[in-house]
PDB file of C-alpha atoms in Angstrom:
ATOM      1  CA  UNK A   9      43.847 -62.532  -6.134  1.00 42.00           C
ATOM      2  CA  UNK A  10      45.166 -63.740  -2.785  1.00 43.00           C
ATOM      3  CA  UNK A  11      48.904 -64.049  -2.341  1.00 47.00           C
ATOM      4  CA  UNK A  12      50.747 -66.457  -0.091  1.00 51.00           C
ATOM      5  CA  UNK A  13      53.659 -65.516   2.106  1.00 56.00           C
ATOM      6  CA  UNK A  14      56.930 -67.188   1.212  1.00 63.00           C
ATOM      7  CA  UNK A  15      58.528 -67.550   4.633  1.00 64.00           C
ATOM      8  CA  UNK A  16      61.967 -68.136   3.157  1.00 69.00           C
ATOM      9  CA  UNK A  17      61.921 -64.607   1.716  1.00 83.00           C
ATOM     10  CA  UNK A  18      62.160 -63.346   5.298  1.00 88.00           C
ATOM     11  CA  UNK A  19      64.074 -66.162   6.994  1.00 89.00           C
ATOM     12  CA  UNK A  20      67.148 -64.811   8.857  1.00 93.00           C
ATOM     13  CA  UNK A  21      70.460 -65.101   7.084  1.00 91.00           C
ATOM     14  CA  UNK A  22      73.761 -66.284   8.564  1.00 92.00           C
ATOM     15  CA  UNK A  23      72.116 -68.096  11.474  1.00 95.00           C
ATOM     16  CA  UNK A  24      74.682 -69.147  14.102  1.00 97.00           C
ATOM     17  CA  UNK A  25      75.053 -72.708  15.357  1.00 98.00           C
ATOM     18  CA  UNK A  26      76.118 -73.893  18.807  1.00 98.00           C
ATOM     19  CA  UNK A  27      76.808 -76.869  21.030  1.00 98.00           C
ATOM     20  CA  UNK A  28      73.645 -78.160  22.684  1.00 98.00           C
ATOM     21  CA  UNK A  29      72.704 -79.137  26.234  1.00 97.00           C
ATOM     22  CA  UNK A  30      70.264 -81.994  25.620  1.00 96.00           C
ATOM     23  CA  UNK A  31      67.766 -82.896  28.326  1.00 96.00           C
ATOM     24  CA  UNK A  32      67.357 -86.393  29.741  1.00 95.00           C
ATOM     25  CA  UNK A  33      66.418 -88.896  26.999  1.00 97.00           C
ATOM     26  CA  UNK A  34      65.705 -85.980  24.648  1.00 98.00           C
ATOM     27  CA  UNK A  35      67.347 -87.455  21.549  1.00 98.00           C
ATOM     28  CA  UNK A  36      65.801 -90.874  22.214  1.00 98.00           C
ATOM     29  CA  UNK A  37      62.318 -89.374  22.434  1.00 98.00           C
ATOM     30  CA  UNK A  38      62.873 -87.286  19.298  1.00 98.00           C
ATOM     31  CA  UNK A  39      63.913 -90.468  17.474  1.00 98.00           C
ATOM     32  CA  UNK A  40      60.699 -92.137  18.639  1.00 98.00           C
ATOM     33  CA  UNK A  41      58.623 -89.203  17.375  1.00 98.00           C
ATOM     34  CA  UNK A  42      60.478 -89.376  14.058  1.00 98.00           C
ATOM     35  CA  UNK A  43      59.606 -93.070  13.806  1.00 98.00           C
ATOM     36  CA  UNK A  44      55.919 -92.284  14.325  1.00 98.00           C
ATOM     37  CA  UNK A  45      56.011 -89.664  11.551  1.00 98.00           C
ATOM     38  CA  UNK A  46      58.037 -91.910   9.194  1.00 98.00           C
ATOM     39  CA  UNK A  47      57.596 -89.592   6.221  1.00 98.00           C
ATOM     40  CA  UNK A  48      57.447 -85.861   5.407  1.00 98.00           C
ATOM     41  CA  UNK A  49      57.112 -83.594   8.430  1.00 98.00           C
ATOM     42  CA  UNK A  50      55.938 -80.022   8.768  1.00 96.00           C
ATOM     43  CA  UNK A  51      58.806 -77.656   9.564  1.00 94.00           C
ATOM     44  CA  UNK A  52      59.822 -77.552  13.242  1.00 97.00           C
ATOM     45  CA  UNK A  53      62.716 -77.054  15.664  1.00 98.00           C
ATOM     46  CA  UNK A  54      64.568 -80.071  14.296  1.00 98.00           C
ATOM     47  CA  UNK A  55      63.829 -80.265  10.559  1.00 98.00           C
ATOM     48  CA  UNK A  56      63.127 -78.094   7.530  1.00 95.00           C
ATOM     49  CA  UNK A  57      59.595 -78.171   6.123  1.00 94.00           C
ATOM     50  CA  UNK A  58      58.673 -81.400   4.304  1.00 95.00           C
ATOM     51  CA  UNK A  59      61.863 -83.212   5.290  1.00 98.00           C
ATOM     52  CA  UNK A  60      61.269 -86.971   5.087  1.00 98.00           C
ATOM     53  CA  UNK A  61      62.222 -88.385   8.481  1.00 98.00           C
ATOM     54  CA  UNK A  62      62.475 -91.751  10.227  1.00 98.00           C
ATOM     55  CA  UNK A  63      63.877 -93.100  13.494  1.00 97.00           C
ATOM     56  CA  UNK A  64      67.457 -92.555  12.295  1.00 98.00           C
ATOM     57  CA  UNK A  65      66.958 -88.886  11.378  1.00 98.00           C
ATOM     58  CA  UNK A  66      69.121 -86.468  13.387  1.00 97.00           C
ATOM     59  CA  UNK A  67      68.029 -82.882  14.212  1.00 98.00           C
ATOM     60  CA  UNK A  68      69.797 -80.555  11.803  1.00 98.00           C
ATOM     61  CA  UNK A  69      72.724 -78.495  13.062  1.00 98.00           C
ATOM     62  CA  UNK A  70      71.348 -75.407  11.308  1.00 97.00           C
ATOM     63  CA  UNK A  71      68.631 -75.157  13.966  1.00 98.00           C
ATOM     64  CA  UNK A  72      70.860 -75.878  16.973  1.00 98.00           C
ATOM     65  CA  UNK A  73      70.807 -72.219  18.096  1.00 98.00           C
ATOM     66  CA  UNK A  74      67.027 -72.132  17.891  1.00 98.00           C
ATOM     67  CA  UNK A  75      66.765 -75.288  20.011  1.00 98.00           C
ATOM     68  CA  UNK A  76      69.255 -74.066  22.607  1.00 98.00           C
ATOM     69  CA  UNK A  77      67.441 -70.723  22.813  1.00 98.00           C
ATOM     70  CA  UNK A  78      64.243 -72.677  23.571  1.00 98.00           C
ATOM     71  CA  UNK A  79      65.985 -74.703  26.295  1.00 98.00           C
ATOM     72  CA  UNK A  80      67.253 -71.575  28.008  1.00 98.00           C
ATOM     73  CA  UNK A  81      63.876 -69.859  27.651  1.00 98.00           C
ATOM     74  CA  UNK A  82      61.953 -72.693  29.363  1.00 98.00           C
ATOM     75  CA  UNK A  83      64.520 -73.607  32.011  1.00 95.00           C
ATOM     76  CA  UNK A  84      62.835 -72.202  35.135  1.00 95.00           C
ATOM     77  CA  UNK A  85      59.172 -72.311  34.088  1.00 98.00           C
ATOM     78  CA  UNK A  86      56.564 -74.383  35.928  1.00 98.00           C
ATOM     79  CA  UNK A  87      53.396 -74.286  33.814  1.00 98.00           C
ATOM     80  CA  UNK A  88      53.589 -73.805  30.047  1.00 98.00           C
ATOM     81  CA  UNK A  89      51.239 -73.628  27.075  1.00 98.00           C
ATOM     82  CA  UNK A  90      52.242 -74.490  23.521  1.00 98.00           C
ATOM     83  CA  UNK A  91      50.015 -73.332  20.670  1.00 97.00           C
ATOM     84  CA  UNK A  92      50.968 -75.569  17.744  1.00 97.00           C
ATOM     85  CA  UNK A  93      52.225 -79.056  18.629  1.00 98.00           C
ATOM     86  CA  UNK A  94      52.920 -80.559  15.165  1.00 97.00           C
ATOM     87  CA  UNK A  95      55.004 -83.732  15.748  1.00 98.00           C
ATOM     88  CA  UNK A  96      56.000 -82.741  19.274  1.00 98.00           C
ATOM     89  CA  UNK A  97      59.686 -81.988  18.774  1.00 98.00           C
ATOM     90  CA  UNK A  98      59.594 -78.681  20.649  1.00 98.00           C
ATOM     91  CA  UNK A  99      57.389 -80.179  23.370  1.00 98.00           C
ATOM     92  CA  UNK A 100      59.884 -83.009  23.835  1.00 98.00           C
ATOM     93  CA  UNK A 101      62.761 -80.532  24.088  1.00 98.00           C
ATOM     94  CA  UNK A 102      60.936 -78.474  26.713  1.00 98.00           C
ATOM     95  CA  UNK A 103      59.842 -81.429  28.840  1.00 98.00           C
ATOM     96  CA  UNK A 104      63.262 -83.073  28.694  1.00 98.00           C
ATOM     97  CA  UNK A 105      65.053 -79.824  29.538  1.00 97.00           C
ATOM     98  CA  UNK A 106      62.891 -78.868  32.495  1.00 98.00           C
ATOM     99  CA  UNK A 107      61.819 -81.778  34.746  1.00 98.00           C
ATOM    100  CA  UNK A 108      59.594 -79.433  36.782  1.00 98.00           C
ATOM    101  CA  UNK A 109      57.536 -78.299  33.796  1.00 98.00           C
ATOM    102  CA  UNK A 110      53.894 -79.161  33.166  1.00 98.00           C
ATOM    103  CA  UNK A 111      52.943 -78.473  29.552  1.00 98.00           C
ATOM    104  CA  UNK A 112      49.558 -77.971  27.893  1.00 98.00           C
ATOM    105  CA  UNK A 113      49.553 -78.225  24.083  1.00 98.00           C
ATOM    106  CA  UNK A 114      47.033 -77.382  21.351  1.00 97.00           C
ATOM    107  CA  UNK A 115      46.976 -78.426  17.693  1.00 97.00           C
ATOM    108  CA  UNK A 116      44.382 -78.543  14.917  1.00 96.00           C
ATOM    109  CA  UNK A 117      45.690 -81.984  13.857  1.00 96.00           C
ATOM    110  CA  UNK A 118      45.791 -81.489  10.107  1.00 95.00           C
ATOM    111  CA  UNK A 119      48.782 -83.844   9.867  1.00 96.00           C
ATOM    112  CA  UNK A 120      48.088 -87.569  10.313  1.00 97.00           C
ATOM    113  CA  UNK A 121      50.876 -88.107  12.838  1.00 98.00           C
ATOM    114  CA  UNK A 122      49.932 -85.374  15.333  1.00 98.00           C
ATOM    115  CA  UNK A 123      47.650 -87.290  17.685  1.00 98.00           C
ATOM    116  CA  UNK A 124      49.904 -90.367  17.687  1.00 98.00           C
ATOM    117  CA  UNK A 125      52.910 -88.217  18.628  1.00 98.00           C
ATOM    118  CA  UNK A 126      50.892 -86.483  21.352  1.00 98.00           C
ATOM    119  CA  UNK A 127      49.815 -89.853  22.765  1.00 98.00           C
ATOM    120  CA  UNK A 128      53.435 -90.973  22.807  1.00 98.00           C
ATOM    121  CA  UNK A 129      54.499 -87.966  24.887  1.00 98.00           C
ATOM    122  CA  UNK A 130      51.503 -88.491  27.150  1.00 98.00           C
ATOM    123  CA  UNK A 131      52.631 -92.070  27.770  1.00 98.00           C
ATOM    124  CA  UNK A 132      56.100 -90.863  28.691  1.00 98.00           C
ATOM    125  CA  UNK A 133      55.338 -87.756  30.742  1.00 98.00           C
ATOM    126  CA  UNK A 134      51.952 -88.723  32.255  1.00 97.00           C
ATOM    127  CA  UNK A 135      50.535 -85.781  34.262  1.00 97.00           C
ATOM    128  CA  UNK A 136      53.211 -83.411  33.005  1.00 98.00           C
ATOM    129  CA  UNK A 137      51.713 -83.317  29.494  1.00 98.00           C
ATOM    130  CA  UNK A 138      48.178 -82.436  28.336  1.00 97.00           C
ATOM    131  CA  UNK A 139      46.981 -82.312  24.719  1.00 98.00           C
ATOM    132  CA  UNK A 140      43.878 -80.667  23.228  1.00 97.00           C
ATOM    133  CA  UNK A 141      42.695 -81.015  19.634  1.00 97.00           C
ATOM    134  CA  UNK A 142      41.498 -77.827  17.953  1.00 96.00           C
ATOM    135  CA  UNK A 143      42.604 -74.325  17.023  1.00 95.00           C
ATOM    136  CA  UNK A 144      43.623 -71.891  19.731  1.00 95.00           C
ATOM    137  CA  UNK A 145      40.547 -69.790  19.003  1.00 94.00           C
ATOM    138  CA  UNK A 146      38.231 -72.803  19.312  1.00 94.00           C
ATOM    139  CA  UNK A 147      39.739 -73.817  22.635  1.00 95.00           C
ATOM    140  CA  UNK A 148      40.791 -70.527  24.235  1.00 95.00           C
ATOM    141  CA  UNK A 149      38.435 -67.824  22.914  1.00 92.00           C
ATOM    142  CA  UNK A 150      36.525 -66.022  25.678  1.00 88.00           C
ATOM    143  CA  UNK A 151      38.184 -68.241  28.278  1.00 86.00           C
ATOM    144  CA  UNK A 152      40.347 -67.122  31.160  1.00 85.00           C
ATOM    145  CA  UNK A 153      42.978 -69.635  32.152  1.00 85.00           C
ATOM    146  CA  UNK A 154      42.382 -71.327  35.497  1.00 83.00           C
ATOM    147  CA  UNK A 155      46.144 -71.652  35.984  1.00 85.00           C
ATOM    148  CA  UNK A 156      48.901 -69.061  36.003  1.00 85.00           C
ATOM    149  CA  UNK A 157      50.979 -69.732  32.922  1.00 96.00           C
ATOM    150  CA  UNK A 158      54.549 -68.560  33.270  1.00 97.00           C
ATOM    151  CA  UNK A 159      55.513 -69.643  29.743  1.00 98.00           C
ATOM    152  CA  UNK A 160      53.663 -69.659  26.401  1.00 98.00           C
ATOM    153  CA  UNK A 161      55.108 -70.826  23.084  1.00 98.00           C
ATOM    154  CA  UNK A 162      53.247 -69.490  20.038  1.00 97.00           C
ATOM    155  CA  UNK A 163      53.804 -71.635  16.949  1.00 94.00           C
ATOM    156  CA  UNK A 164      50.302 -72.090  15.605  1.00 81.00           C
ATOM    157  CA  UNK A 165      48.366 -70.759  12.614  1.00 74.00           C
ATOM    158  CA  UNK A 166      50.370 -68.333  10.505  1.00 69.00           C
ATOM    159  CA  UNK A 167      47.429 -66.138   9.506  1.00 83.00           C
ATOM    160  CA  UNK A 168      47.691 -62.672  10.984  1.00 91.00           C
ATOM    161  CA  UNK A 169      44.312 -62.978  12.738  1.00 92.00           C
ATOM    162  CA  UNK A 170      45.511 -66.190  14.419  1.00 93.00           C
ATOM    163  CA  UNK A 171      48.736 -64.518  15.475  1.00 94.00           C
ATOM    164  CA  UNK A 172      46.987 -61.452  16.914  1.00 96.00           C
ATOM    165  CA  UNK A 173      44.630 -63.700  18.858  1.00 96.00           C
ATOM    166  CA  UNK A 174      47.447 -65.817  20.284  1.00 96.00           C
ATOM    167  CA  UNK A 175      49.479 -62.774  21.363  1.00 97.00           C
ATOM    168  CA  UNK A 176      46.469 -60.980  22.880  1.00 97.00           C
ATOM    169  CA  UNK A 177      45.371 -64.099  24.771  1.00 96.00           C
ATOM    170  CA  UNK A 178      48.910 -64.606  26.035  1.00 97.00           C
ATOM    171  CA  UNK A 179      49.006 -61.011  27.226  1.00 96.00           C
ATOM    172  CA  UNK A 180      45.875 -61.577  29.324  1.00 95.00           C
ATOM    173  CA  UNK A 181      46.839 -64.986  30.715  1.00 96.00           C
ATOM    174  CA  UNK A 182      50.557 -64.787  31.392  1.00 97.00           C
ATOM    175  CA  UNK A 183      51.443 -63.745  34.896  1.00 94.00           C
ATOM    176  CA  UNK A 184      53.754 -60.717  35.300  1.00 96.00           C
ATOM    177  CA  UNK A 185      57.294 -61.812  34.533  1.00 97.00           C
ATOM    178  CA  UNK A 186      55.953 -64.698  32.452  1.00 98.00           C
ATOM    179  CA  UNK A 187      57.675 -65.498  29.192  1.00 98.00           C
ATOM    180  CA  UNK A 188      56.258 -65.574  25.666  1.00 98.00           C
ATOM    181  CA  UNK A 189      58.299 -67.278  22.940  1.00 98.00           C
ATOM    182  CA  UNK A 190      57.234 -66.550  19.365  1.00 97.00           C
ATOM    183  CA  UNK A 191      58.309 -68.867  16.562  1.00 95.00           C
ATOM    184  CA  UNK A 192      58.723 -67.583  12.990  1.00 91.00           C
ATOM    185  CA  UNK A 193      59.244 -64.186  14.607  1.00 90.00           C
ATOM    186  CA  UNK A 194      60.989 -62.827  11.511  1.00 92.00           C
ATOM    187  CA  UNK A 195      57.724 -62.270   9.590  1.00 91.00           C
ATOM    188  CA  UNK A 196      57.124 -58.511   9.096  1.00 92.00           C
ATOM    189  CA  UNK A 197      53.569 -58.450  10.484  1.00 92.00           C
ATOM    190  CA  UNK A 198      54.729 -60.375  13.555  1.00 93.00           C
ATOM    191  CA  UNK A 199      57.581 -57.950  14.168  1.00 94.00           C
ATOM    192  CA  UNK A 200      55.292 -54.937  13.801  1.00 95.00           C
ATOM    193  CA  UNK A 201      52.787 -56.288  16.322  1.00 96.00           C
ATOM    194  CA  UNK A 202      55.504 -57.207  18.800  1.00 96.00           C
ATOM    195  CA  UNK A 203      56.999 -53.720  18.424  1.00 96.00           C
ATOM    196  CA  UNK A 204      53.555 -52.260  19.159  1.00 97.00           C
ATOM    197  CA  UNK A 205      53.231 -54.377  22.309  1.00 98.00           C
ATOM    198  CA  UNK A 206      56.677 -53.261  23.442  1.00 97.00           C
ATOM    199  CA  UNK A 207      55.784 -49.606  22.802  1.00 97.00           C
ATOM    200  CA  UNK A 208      52.712 -50.129  24.982  1.00 97.00           C
ATOM    201  CA  UNK A 209      55.058 -51.508  27.685  1.00 98.00           C
ATOM    202  CA  UNK A 210      53.237 -54.836  27.776  1.00 98.00           C
ATOM    203  CA  UNK A 211      56.216 -56.974  26.779  1.00 98.00           C
ATOM    204  CA  UNK A 212      59.954 -56.488  26.606  1.00 98.00           C
ATOM    205  CA  UNK A 213      62.417 -58.626  24.656  1.00 97.00           C
ATOM    206  CA  UNK A 214      64.918 -60.566  26.765  1.00 98.00           C
ATOM    207  CA  UNK A 215      67.913 -62.810  26.144  1.00 98.00           C
ATOM    208  CA  UNK A 216      67.605 -66.040  28.167  1.00 98.00           C
ATOM    209  CA  UNK A 217      70.822 -66.554  30.122  1.00 97.00           C
ATOM    210  CA  UNK A 218      72.376 -63.882  27.923  1.00 98.00           C
ATOM    211  CA  UNK A 219      71.746 -65.792  24.669  1.00 98.00           C
ATOM    212  CA  UNK A 220      70.556 -63.453  21.883  1.00 98.00           C
ATOM    213  CA  UNK A 221      67.882 -64.452  19.400  1.00 97.00           C
ATOM    214  CA  UNK A 222      68.979 -65.721  15.994  1.00 97.00           C
ATOM    215  CA  UNK A 223      65.837 -64.105  14.590  1.00 95.00           C
ATOM    216  CA  UNK A 224      64.092 -67.464  14.157  1.00 95.00           C
ATOM    217  CA  UNK A 225      62.279 -67.245  17.476  1.00 96.00           C
ATOM    218  CA  UNK A 226      62.073 -64.318  19.904  1.00 97.00           C
ATOM    219  CA  UNK A 227      61.526 -64.355  23.653  1.00 98.00           C
ATOM    220  CA  UNK A 228      59.666 -61.557  25.432  1.00 98.00           C
ATOM    221  CA  UNK A 229      58.686 -61.100  29.055  1.00 98.00           C
ATOM    222  CA  UNK A 230      55.416 -59.669  30.337  1.00 98.00           C
ATOM    223  CA  UNK A 231      56.001 -56.423  32.202  1.00 97.00           C
TER     224      UNK A 231
END
């Protein structure tokens, strides 16, 4: 009989919090995304899984370190890819933090709010934001990127086959020195595969601007 992973069994304990350096209009845009969702949301950088949100919902302090780590990770990137858009909270943080960033996002759109949230960010950021509906394997398999990504955020399907695909594709399509940020990086199979990639001297873990990982998400750099 198949078993399901309980992510909270592995979630890091004693996560630190911090003051945040919000990007331009970041909180306003997050509020607008919350208003579009107006109900339970899949877990993300701002809210715990199945939190019921609306326009007045405020990103929880417990994930402040995770958000600030993302801001520091993306700060100097030019062209990014996000696998797993959800309601767009992490996309909004990245685009607000880095005004020079162009971001491509992918999502399978199982939640009813996904495409509406993506359209909202498209209306705001115009040619800085591109959205594609589908799984990463449907869209990226057997395809070489025509652009040099210097940042990839993996937060898509949690199956191990999906994760392996996303990491392997990132390895092939990130330019040297490019950054790969892995969400839910505390899961044992994720950690084992990342350790293997580091042993092969493909990636090395880094601390953006000296900020260590809380264990929620981990940043590596392509060697």
